[in-house]
PDB file of C-alpha atoms in Angstrom:
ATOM      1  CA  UNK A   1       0.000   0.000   0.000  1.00 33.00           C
ATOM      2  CA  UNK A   2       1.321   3.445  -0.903  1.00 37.00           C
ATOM      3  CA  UNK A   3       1.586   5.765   1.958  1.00 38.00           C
ATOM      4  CA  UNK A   4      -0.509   9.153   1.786  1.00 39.00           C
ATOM      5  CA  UNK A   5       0.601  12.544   1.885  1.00 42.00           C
ATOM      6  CA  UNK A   6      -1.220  15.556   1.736  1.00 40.00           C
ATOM      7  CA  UNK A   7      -0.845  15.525  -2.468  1.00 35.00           C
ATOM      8  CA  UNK A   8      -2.187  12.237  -2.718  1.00 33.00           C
ATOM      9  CA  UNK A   9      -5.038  12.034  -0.125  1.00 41.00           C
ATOM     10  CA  UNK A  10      -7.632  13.222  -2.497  1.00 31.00           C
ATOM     11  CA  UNK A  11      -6.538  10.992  -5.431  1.00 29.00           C
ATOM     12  CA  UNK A  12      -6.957   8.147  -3.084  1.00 31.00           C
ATOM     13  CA  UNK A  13     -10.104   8.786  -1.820  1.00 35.00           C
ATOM     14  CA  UNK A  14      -9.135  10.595   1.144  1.00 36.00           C
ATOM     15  CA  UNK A  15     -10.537  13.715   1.164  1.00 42.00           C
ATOM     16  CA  UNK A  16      -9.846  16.837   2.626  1.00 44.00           C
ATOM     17  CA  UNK A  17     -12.874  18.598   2.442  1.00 40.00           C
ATOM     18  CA  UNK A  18     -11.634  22.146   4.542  1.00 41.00           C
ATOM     19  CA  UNK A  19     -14.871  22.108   5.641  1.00 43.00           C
ATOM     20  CA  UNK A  20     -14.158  21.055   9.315  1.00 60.00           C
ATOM     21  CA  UNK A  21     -13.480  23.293  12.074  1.00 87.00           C
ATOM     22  CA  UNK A  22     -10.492  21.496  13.131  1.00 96.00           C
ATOM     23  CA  UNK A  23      -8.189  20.283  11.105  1.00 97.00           C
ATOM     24  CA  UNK A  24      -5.522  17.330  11.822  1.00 98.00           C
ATOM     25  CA  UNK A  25      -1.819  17.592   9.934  1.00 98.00           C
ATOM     26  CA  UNK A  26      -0.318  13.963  10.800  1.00 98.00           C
ATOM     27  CA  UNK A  27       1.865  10.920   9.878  1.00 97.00           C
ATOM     28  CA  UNK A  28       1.180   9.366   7.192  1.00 97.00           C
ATOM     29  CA  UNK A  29       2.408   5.851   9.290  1.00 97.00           C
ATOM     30  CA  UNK A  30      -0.569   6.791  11.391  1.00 98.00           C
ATOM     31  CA  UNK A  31      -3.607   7.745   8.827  1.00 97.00           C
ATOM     32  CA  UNK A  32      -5.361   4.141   8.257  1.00 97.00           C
ATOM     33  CA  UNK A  33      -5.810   4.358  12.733  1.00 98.00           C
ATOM     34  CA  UNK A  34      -7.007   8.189  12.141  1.00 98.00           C
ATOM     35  CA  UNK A  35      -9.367   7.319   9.270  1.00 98.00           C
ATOM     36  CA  UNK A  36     -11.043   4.187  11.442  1.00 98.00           C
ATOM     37  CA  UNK A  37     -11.521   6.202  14.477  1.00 98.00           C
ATOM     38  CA  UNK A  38     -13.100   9.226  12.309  1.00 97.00           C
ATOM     39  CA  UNK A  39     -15.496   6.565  10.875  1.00 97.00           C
ATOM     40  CA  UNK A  40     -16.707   4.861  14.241  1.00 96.00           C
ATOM     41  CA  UNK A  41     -17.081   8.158  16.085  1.00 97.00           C
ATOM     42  CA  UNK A  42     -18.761  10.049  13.279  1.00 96.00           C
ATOM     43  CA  UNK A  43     -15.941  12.719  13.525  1.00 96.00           C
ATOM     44  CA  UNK A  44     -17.192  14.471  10.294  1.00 93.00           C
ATOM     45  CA  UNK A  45     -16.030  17.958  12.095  1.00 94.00           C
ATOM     46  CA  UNK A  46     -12.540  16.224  11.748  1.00 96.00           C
ATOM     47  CA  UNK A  47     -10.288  16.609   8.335  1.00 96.00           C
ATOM     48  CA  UNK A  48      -6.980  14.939   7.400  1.00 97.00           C
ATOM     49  CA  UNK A  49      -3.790  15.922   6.176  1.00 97.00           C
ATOM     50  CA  UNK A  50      -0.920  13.808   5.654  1.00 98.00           C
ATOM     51  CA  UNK A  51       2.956  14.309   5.607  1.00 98.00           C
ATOM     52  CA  UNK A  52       4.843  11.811   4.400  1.00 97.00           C
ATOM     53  CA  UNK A  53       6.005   8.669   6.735  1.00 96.00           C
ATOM     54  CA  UNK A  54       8.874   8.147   5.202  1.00 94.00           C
ATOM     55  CA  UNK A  55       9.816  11.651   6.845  1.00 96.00           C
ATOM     56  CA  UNK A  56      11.124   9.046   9.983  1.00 92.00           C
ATOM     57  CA  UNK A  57      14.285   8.032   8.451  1.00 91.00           C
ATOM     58  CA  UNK A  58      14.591  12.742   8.114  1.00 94.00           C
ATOM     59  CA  UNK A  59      12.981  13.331  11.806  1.00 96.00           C
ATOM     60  CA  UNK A  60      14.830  16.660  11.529  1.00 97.00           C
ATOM     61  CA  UNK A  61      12.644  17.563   8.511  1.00 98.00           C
ATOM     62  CA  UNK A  62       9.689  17.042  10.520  1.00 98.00           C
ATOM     63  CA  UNK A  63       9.427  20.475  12.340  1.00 98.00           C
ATOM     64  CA  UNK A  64       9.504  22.427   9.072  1.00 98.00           C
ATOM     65  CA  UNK A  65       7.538  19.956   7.166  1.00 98.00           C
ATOM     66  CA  UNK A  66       4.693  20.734  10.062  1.00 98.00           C
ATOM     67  CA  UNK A  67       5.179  24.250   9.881  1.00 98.00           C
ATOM     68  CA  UNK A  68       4.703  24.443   5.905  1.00 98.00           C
ATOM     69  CA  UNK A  69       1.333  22.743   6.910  1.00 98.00           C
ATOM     70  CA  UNK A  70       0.117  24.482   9.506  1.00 97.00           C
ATOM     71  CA  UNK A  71       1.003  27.873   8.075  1.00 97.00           C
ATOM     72  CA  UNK A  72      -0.760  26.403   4.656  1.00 96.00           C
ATOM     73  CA  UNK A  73      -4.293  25.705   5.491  1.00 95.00           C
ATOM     74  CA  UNK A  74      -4.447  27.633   9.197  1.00 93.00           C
ATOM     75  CA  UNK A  75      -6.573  29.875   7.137  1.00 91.00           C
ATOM     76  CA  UNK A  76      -9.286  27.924   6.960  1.00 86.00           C
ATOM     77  CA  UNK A  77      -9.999  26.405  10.282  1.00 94.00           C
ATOM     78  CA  UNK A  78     -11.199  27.028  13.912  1.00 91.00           C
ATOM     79  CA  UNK A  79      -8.191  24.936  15.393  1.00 96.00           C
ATOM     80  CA  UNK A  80      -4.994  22.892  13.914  1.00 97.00           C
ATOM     81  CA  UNK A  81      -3.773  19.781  16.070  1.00 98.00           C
ATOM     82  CA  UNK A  82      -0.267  17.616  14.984  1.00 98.00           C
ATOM     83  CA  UNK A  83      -0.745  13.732  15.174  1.00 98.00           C
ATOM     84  CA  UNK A  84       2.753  13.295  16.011  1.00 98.00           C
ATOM     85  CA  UNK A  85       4.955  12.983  18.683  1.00 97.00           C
ATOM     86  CA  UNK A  86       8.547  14.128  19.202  1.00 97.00           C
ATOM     87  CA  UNK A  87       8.864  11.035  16.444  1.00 96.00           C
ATOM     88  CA  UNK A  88      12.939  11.231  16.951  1.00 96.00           C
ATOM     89  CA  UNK A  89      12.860  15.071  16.634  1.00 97.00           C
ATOM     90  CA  UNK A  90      15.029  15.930  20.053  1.00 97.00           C
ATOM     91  CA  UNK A  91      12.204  17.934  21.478  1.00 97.00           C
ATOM     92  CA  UNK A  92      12.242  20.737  17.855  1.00 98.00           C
ATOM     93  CA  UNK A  93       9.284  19.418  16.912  1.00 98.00           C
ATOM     94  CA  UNK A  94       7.021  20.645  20.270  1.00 98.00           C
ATOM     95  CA  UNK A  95       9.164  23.757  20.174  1.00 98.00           C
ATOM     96  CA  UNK A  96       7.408  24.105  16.539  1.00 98.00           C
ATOM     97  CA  UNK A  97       4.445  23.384  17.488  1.00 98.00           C
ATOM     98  CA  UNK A  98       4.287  25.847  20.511  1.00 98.00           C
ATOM     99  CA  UNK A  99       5.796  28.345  18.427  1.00 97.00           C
ATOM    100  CA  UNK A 100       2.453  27.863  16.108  1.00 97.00           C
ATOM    101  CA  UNK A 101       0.138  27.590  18.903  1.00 97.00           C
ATOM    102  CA  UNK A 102      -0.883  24.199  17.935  1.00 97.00           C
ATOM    103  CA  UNK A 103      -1.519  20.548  19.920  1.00 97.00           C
ATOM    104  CA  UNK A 104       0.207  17.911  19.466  1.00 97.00           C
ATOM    105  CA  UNK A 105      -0.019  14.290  21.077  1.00 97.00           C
ATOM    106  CA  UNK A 106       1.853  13.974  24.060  1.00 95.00           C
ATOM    107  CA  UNK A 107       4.797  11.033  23.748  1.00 95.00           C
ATOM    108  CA  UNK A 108       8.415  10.202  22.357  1.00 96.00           C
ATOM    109  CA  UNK A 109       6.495   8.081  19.369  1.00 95.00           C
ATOM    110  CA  UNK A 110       4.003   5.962  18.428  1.00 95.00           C
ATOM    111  CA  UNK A 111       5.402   3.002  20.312  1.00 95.00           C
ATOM    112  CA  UNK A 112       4.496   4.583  23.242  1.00 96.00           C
ATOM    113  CA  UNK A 113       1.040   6.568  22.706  1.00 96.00           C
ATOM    114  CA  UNK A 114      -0.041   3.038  21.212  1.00 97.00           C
ATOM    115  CA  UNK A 115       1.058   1.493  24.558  1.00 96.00           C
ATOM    116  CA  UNK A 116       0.170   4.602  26.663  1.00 94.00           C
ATOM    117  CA  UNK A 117       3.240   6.441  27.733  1.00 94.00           C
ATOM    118  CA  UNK A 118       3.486   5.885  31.093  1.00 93.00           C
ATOM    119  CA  UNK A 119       3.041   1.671  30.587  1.00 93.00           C
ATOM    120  CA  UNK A 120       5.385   2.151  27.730  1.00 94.00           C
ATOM    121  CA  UNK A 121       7.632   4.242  29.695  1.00 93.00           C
ATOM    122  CA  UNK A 122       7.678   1.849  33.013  1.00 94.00           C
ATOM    123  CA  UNK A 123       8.713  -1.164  30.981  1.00 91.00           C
ATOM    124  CA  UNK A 124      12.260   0.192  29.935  1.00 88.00           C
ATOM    125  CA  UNK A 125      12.828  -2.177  27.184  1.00 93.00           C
ATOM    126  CA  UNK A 126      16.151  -1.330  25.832  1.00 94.00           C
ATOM    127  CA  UNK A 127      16.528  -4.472  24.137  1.00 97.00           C
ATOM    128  CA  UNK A 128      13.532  -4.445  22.351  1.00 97.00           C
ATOM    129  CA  UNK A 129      12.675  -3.681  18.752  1.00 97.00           C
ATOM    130  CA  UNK A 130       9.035  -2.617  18.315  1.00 98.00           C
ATOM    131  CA  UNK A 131       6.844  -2.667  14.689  1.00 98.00           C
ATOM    132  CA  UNK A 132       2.951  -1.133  14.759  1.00 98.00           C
ATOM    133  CA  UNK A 133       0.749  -2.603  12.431  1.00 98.00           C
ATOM    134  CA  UNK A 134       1.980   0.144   9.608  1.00 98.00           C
ATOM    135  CA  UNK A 135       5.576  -1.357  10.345  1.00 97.00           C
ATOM    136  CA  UNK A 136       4.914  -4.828   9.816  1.00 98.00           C
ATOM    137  CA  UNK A 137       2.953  -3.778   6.097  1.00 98.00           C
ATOM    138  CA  UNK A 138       6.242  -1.834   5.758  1.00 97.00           C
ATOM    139  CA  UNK A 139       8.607  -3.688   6.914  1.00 98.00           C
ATOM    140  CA  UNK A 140      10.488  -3.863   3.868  1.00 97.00           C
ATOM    141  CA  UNK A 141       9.938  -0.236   2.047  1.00 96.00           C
ATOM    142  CA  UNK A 142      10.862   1.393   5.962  1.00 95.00           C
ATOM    143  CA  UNK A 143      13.722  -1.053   7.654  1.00 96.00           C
ATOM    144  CA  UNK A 144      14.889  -3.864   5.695  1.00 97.00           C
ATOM    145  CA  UNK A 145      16.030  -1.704   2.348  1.00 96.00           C
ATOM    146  CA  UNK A 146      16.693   1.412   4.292  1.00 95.00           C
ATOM    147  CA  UNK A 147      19.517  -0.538   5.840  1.00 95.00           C
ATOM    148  CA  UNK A 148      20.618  -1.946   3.404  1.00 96.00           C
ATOM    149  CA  UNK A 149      19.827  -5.311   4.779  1.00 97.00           C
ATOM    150  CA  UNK A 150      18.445  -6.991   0.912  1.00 96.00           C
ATOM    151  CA  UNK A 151      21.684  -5.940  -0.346  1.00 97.00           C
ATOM    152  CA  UNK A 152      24.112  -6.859   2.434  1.00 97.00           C
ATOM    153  CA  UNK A 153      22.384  -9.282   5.178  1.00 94.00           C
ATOM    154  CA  UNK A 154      25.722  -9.579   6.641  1.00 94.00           C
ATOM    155  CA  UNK A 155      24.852  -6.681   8.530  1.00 96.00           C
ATOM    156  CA  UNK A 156      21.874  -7.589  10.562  1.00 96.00           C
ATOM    157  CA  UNK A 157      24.029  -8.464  13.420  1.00 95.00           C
ATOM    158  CA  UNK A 158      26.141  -5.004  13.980  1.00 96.00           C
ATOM    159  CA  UNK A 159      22.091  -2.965  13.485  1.00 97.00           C
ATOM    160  CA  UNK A 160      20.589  -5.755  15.975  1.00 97.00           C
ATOM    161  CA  UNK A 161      23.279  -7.308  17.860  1.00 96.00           C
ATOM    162  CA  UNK A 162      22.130  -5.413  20.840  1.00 96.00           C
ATOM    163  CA  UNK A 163      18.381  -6.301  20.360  1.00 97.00           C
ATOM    164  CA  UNK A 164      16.839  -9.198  22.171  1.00 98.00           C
ATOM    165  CA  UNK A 165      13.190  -9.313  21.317  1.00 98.00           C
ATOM    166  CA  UNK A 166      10.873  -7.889  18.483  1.00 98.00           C
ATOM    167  CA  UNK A 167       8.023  -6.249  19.831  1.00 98.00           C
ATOM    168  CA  UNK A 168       4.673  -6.023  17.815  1.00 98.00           C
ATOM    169  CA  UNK A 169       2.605  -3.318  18.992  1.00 98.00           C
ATOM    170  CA  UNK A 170      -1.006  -4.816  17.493  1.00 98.00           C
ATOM    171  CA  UNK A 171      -3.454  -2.039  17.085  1.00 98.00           C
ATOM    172  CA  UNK A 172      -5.787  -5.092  15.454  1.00 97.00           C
ATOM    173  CA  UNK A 173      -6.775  -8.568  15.807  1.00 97.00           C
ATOM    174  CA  UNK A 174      -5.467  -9.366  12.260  1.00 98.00           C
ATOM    175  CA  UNK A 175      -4.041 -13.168  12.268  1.00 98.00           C
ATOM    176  CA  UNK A 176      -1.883 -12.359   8.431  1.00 98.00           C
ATOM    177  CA  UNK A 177      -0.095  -9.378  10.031  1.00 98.00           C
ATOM    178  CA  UNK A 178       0.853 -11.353  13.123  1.00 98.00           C
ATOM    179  CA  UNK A 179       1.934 -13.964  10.913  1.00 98.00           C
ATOM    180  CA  UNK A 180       4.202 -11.437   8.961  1.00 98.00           C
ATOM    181  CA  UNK A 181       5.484  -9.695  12.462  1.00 98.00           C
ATOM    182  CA  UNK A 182       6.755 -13.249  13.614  1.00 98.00           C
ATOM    183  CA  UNK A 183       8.380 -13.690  10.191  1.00 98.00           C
ATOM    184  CA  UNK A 184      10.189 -10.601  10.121  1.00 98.00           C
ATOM    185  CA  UNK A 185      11.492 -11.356  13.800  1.00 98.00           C
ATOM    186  CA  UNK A 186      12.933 -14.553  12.035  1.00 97.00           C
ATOM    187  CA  UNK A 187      14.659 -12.929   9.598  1.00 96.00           C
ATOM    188  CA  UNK A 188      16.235 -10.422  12.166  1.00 97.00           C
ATOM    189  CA  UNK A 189      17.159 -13.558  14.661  1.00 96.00           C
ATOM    190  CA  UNK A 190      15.116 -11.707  17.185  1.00 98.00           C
ATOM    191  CA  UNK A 191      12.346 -13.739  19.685  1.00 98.00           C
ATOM    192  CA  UNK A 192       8.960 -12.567  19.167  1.00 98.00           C
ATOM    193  CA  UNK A 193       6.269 -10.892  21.278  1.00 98.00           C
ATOM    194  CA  UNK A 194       2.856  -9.574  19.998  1.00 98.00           C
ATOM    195  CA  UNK A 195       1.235  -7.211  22.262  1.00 98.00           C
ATOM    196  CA  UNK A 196      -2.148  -5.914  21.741  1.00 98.00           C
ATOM    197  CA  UNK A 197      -2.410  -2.016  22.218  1.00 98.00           C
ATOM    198  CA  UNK A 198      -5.542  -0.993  20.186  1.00 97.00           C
ATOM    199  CA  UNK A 199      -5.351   2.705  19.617  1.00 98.00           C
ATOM    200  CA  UNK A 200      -4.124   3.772  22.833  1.00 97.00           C
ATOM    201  CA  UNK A 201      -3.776   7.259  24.014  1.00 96.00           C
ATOM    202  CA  UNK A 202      -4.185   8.192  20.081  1.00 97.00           C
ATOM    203  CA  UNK A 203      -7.630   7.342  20.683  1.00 97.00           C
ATOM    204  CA  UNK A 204      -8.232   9.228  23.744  1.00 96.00           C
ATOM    205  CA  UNK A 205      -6.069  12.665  22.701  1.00 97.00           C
ATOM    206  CA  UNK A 206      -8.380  12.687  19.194  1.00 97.00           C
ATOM    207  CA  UNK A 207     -11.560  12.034  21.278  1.00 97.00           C
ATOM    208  CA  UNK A 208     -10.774  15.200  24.127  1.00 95.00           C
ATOM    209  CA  UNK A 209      -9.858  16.581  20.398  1.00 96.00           C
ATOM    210  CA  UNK A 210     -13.025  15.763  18.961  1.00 95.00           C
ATOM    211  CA  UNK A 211     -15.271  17.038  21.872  1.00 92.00           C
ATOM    212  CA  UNK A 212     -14.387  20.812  21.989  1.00 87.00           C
TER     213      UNK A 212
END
């Protein structure tokens, strides 16, 4: 599956309208979870706009990639929230958005606002390797060629030497993902762990979100 960004969203169906009062600019990693919870809440009042995922191997093009969409469509709505957190940023990215005067979801990544941040944070896994559902449909396109790994396997050992366990983050009960998590933990030499999250404290920030 392609990954959205705000160019594409309206070829693909995904439609911002700008009719909405509030506006959400977020990850395109995160916009199949955003799209669901829209639909099952009725969050019409809610529109989308996608940056690029792939914009986690830049994290330091984040901040100005935000910016350029904020400042681009703040003209037409009530209120602005960022679906992202610091997302590898080093803390520029809520210096950004506070600049703005925009929202953003509280949390070092997904991993953890999936979790919950303070479970998340209270585990202290250094040793483990974590995919979300996006991850495992990416695996390939966002960590195995990235690294280099199809070219030169020989190097899975010095990227996860250190790592113990892979650690997928389920936000469904989808039996072919699982399946493909396990798989991938195979071909990293890692021991596997699936551990169901949901939507997590995405789904509670958009609902506070969606009730003002």
């Amino acid at each position: 599956m392609a990954t959205p960004d705000a160019t594409t969203l309206t070829d693909t169906g995904w439609q911002d309208t700008g009719k909405g009062q509030v506006l959400l600019i977020a990850c395109g990693a995160l916009a199949r979870e955003i799209l669901d919870l829209k639909a099952r809440n009725g969050w019409d009042h809610l529109d989308l706009v996608c940056l690029p995922a792939i914009l986690h191997n830049r994290p330091e093009k984040i901040p100005e990639a935000v910016r350029d969409a904020v400042e681009r469509h703040r003209a037409g709505y009530d209120a602005i929230h960022v679906v992202y957190a610091d997302c590898g940023t080093g803390g520029l990215l809520g210096a950004e958005c506070a600049r703005l005067g925009v929202e953003m979801v509280a949390g070092p990544h997904c991993y953890a606002f999936f979790e919950g941040v303070d479970a998340f944070a209270a585990r202290d896994e250094a040793t483990a390797f974590y995919l979300t559902d996006f991850l495992v449909r990416q695996f390939d396109a966002f960590v195995w060629k990235p690294l280099g790994l199809d070219r030169h396997p020989e190097l899975r050992d010095m990227y996860f030497g250190n790592y113990e366990t892979l650690v997928y983050l389920a936000q469904t009960e989808d039996a072919t993902l699982t399946e493909r998590a396990r798989t991938q933990a195979e071909r990293l030499g890692l021991a596997f762990e699936r551990r169901p999250t949901g939507y997590g404290d995405l789904e509670t920030t958009l609902r506070g979100w969606a009730a003002r």
